[in-house]
Amino acid sequence: MQASRMFEMLYMLLERDKLTAAELAERLEVSVRTVYRDVQALSEAGMPVYADRGKGGGISILPSFKLSKSLLSEAERRSILASLQAAAQSGAEDEAVLRKLRAFFGADAFDWVQIDFSDWSGTQNHDVALLRETILSSRVLAFDYYGESGEKTERVVCPLRLWFKGQAWYLRAYCLARRAVRTFKLSRLKRPRVVPGVFPPEALAAREEDAPDVHWPEPETVHLRMLADACMAYRVFDDFSESAITRREDGSFLIDTSFPPGAWIVSIILSYGPHAQVLEPPELREEIQKAAENLLARYNT
């Protein structure tokens, strides 16, 4: 039995007088048979955990039992505190929980990470605590959302999880209007608020199907070959993986990679100004040329 699952099961039993094997199986994401095996292993290890079978039965722990910090090694306690410290930094966990475990373990958590969802202007922030609460408590969320075209719409969703991908945070959620899972970029999500409603069965099913270990299909991609001047080194290593970059003798860079199609790639390349040149595909070269001509025409008027 994994130590992390044993630790989680003990905390669940300490918080509740009794839980059924089915409830534990659902929360631990294992089978009922695995729950009973874990209970037996805990009992054999000296933990006063026992199972009452039959109607009204369940799995319990003696009320007099106190969790000892000796169950965890120093490295495990340090790992738990570090994880909670990161969660508290992001607003995804209550600082009070971290303080209690610091006192319980008799240790402090070094501030090893700083997570800030606001932008550099300090004017844009994301209510991560509210998003966390709606995800954990299965509450319906409404918000205003700006699409790629800039159009604002109100969306009502069943939030599934926060997702960090490609230097940005997203909300994965089941959209009640479109009856499908959608991905919303947090920087475009405004004024989130809890609204009355319950998760329909298809949203609950989507939460399981959209689990992190589920392989999402790879998006369609387009091959890109691009030259970038040496002065753009700071951008090149921000925007592209090291394996896609070849440094040439004159200090410039050859980028050879793939990307999902969309207008966003044109904006990125134009942000390099005169210091980048697309070699392939020819269609993208034409898009860049037209965008540059339109930009020049605007400044010539």
PDB file of C-alpha atoms in Angstrom, residues 8 33 59 89 218 287:
ATOM      1  CA  GLU A   8      -4.864  10.067   3.369  1.00  0.00           C
ATOM      2  CA  ARG A  33     -11.251  -4.648  -2.619  1.00  0.00           C
ATOM      3  CA  ILE A  59     -14.803   1.452   8.406  1.00  0.00           C
ATOM      4  CA  GLN A  89       1.187  30.718  -2.242  1.00  0.00           C
ATOM      5  CA  GLU A 218      -2.688  15.681 -29.779  1.00  0.00           C
ATOM      6  CA  GLU A 287       0.238  35.682 -43.787  1.00  0.00           C
TER       7      GLU A 287
END
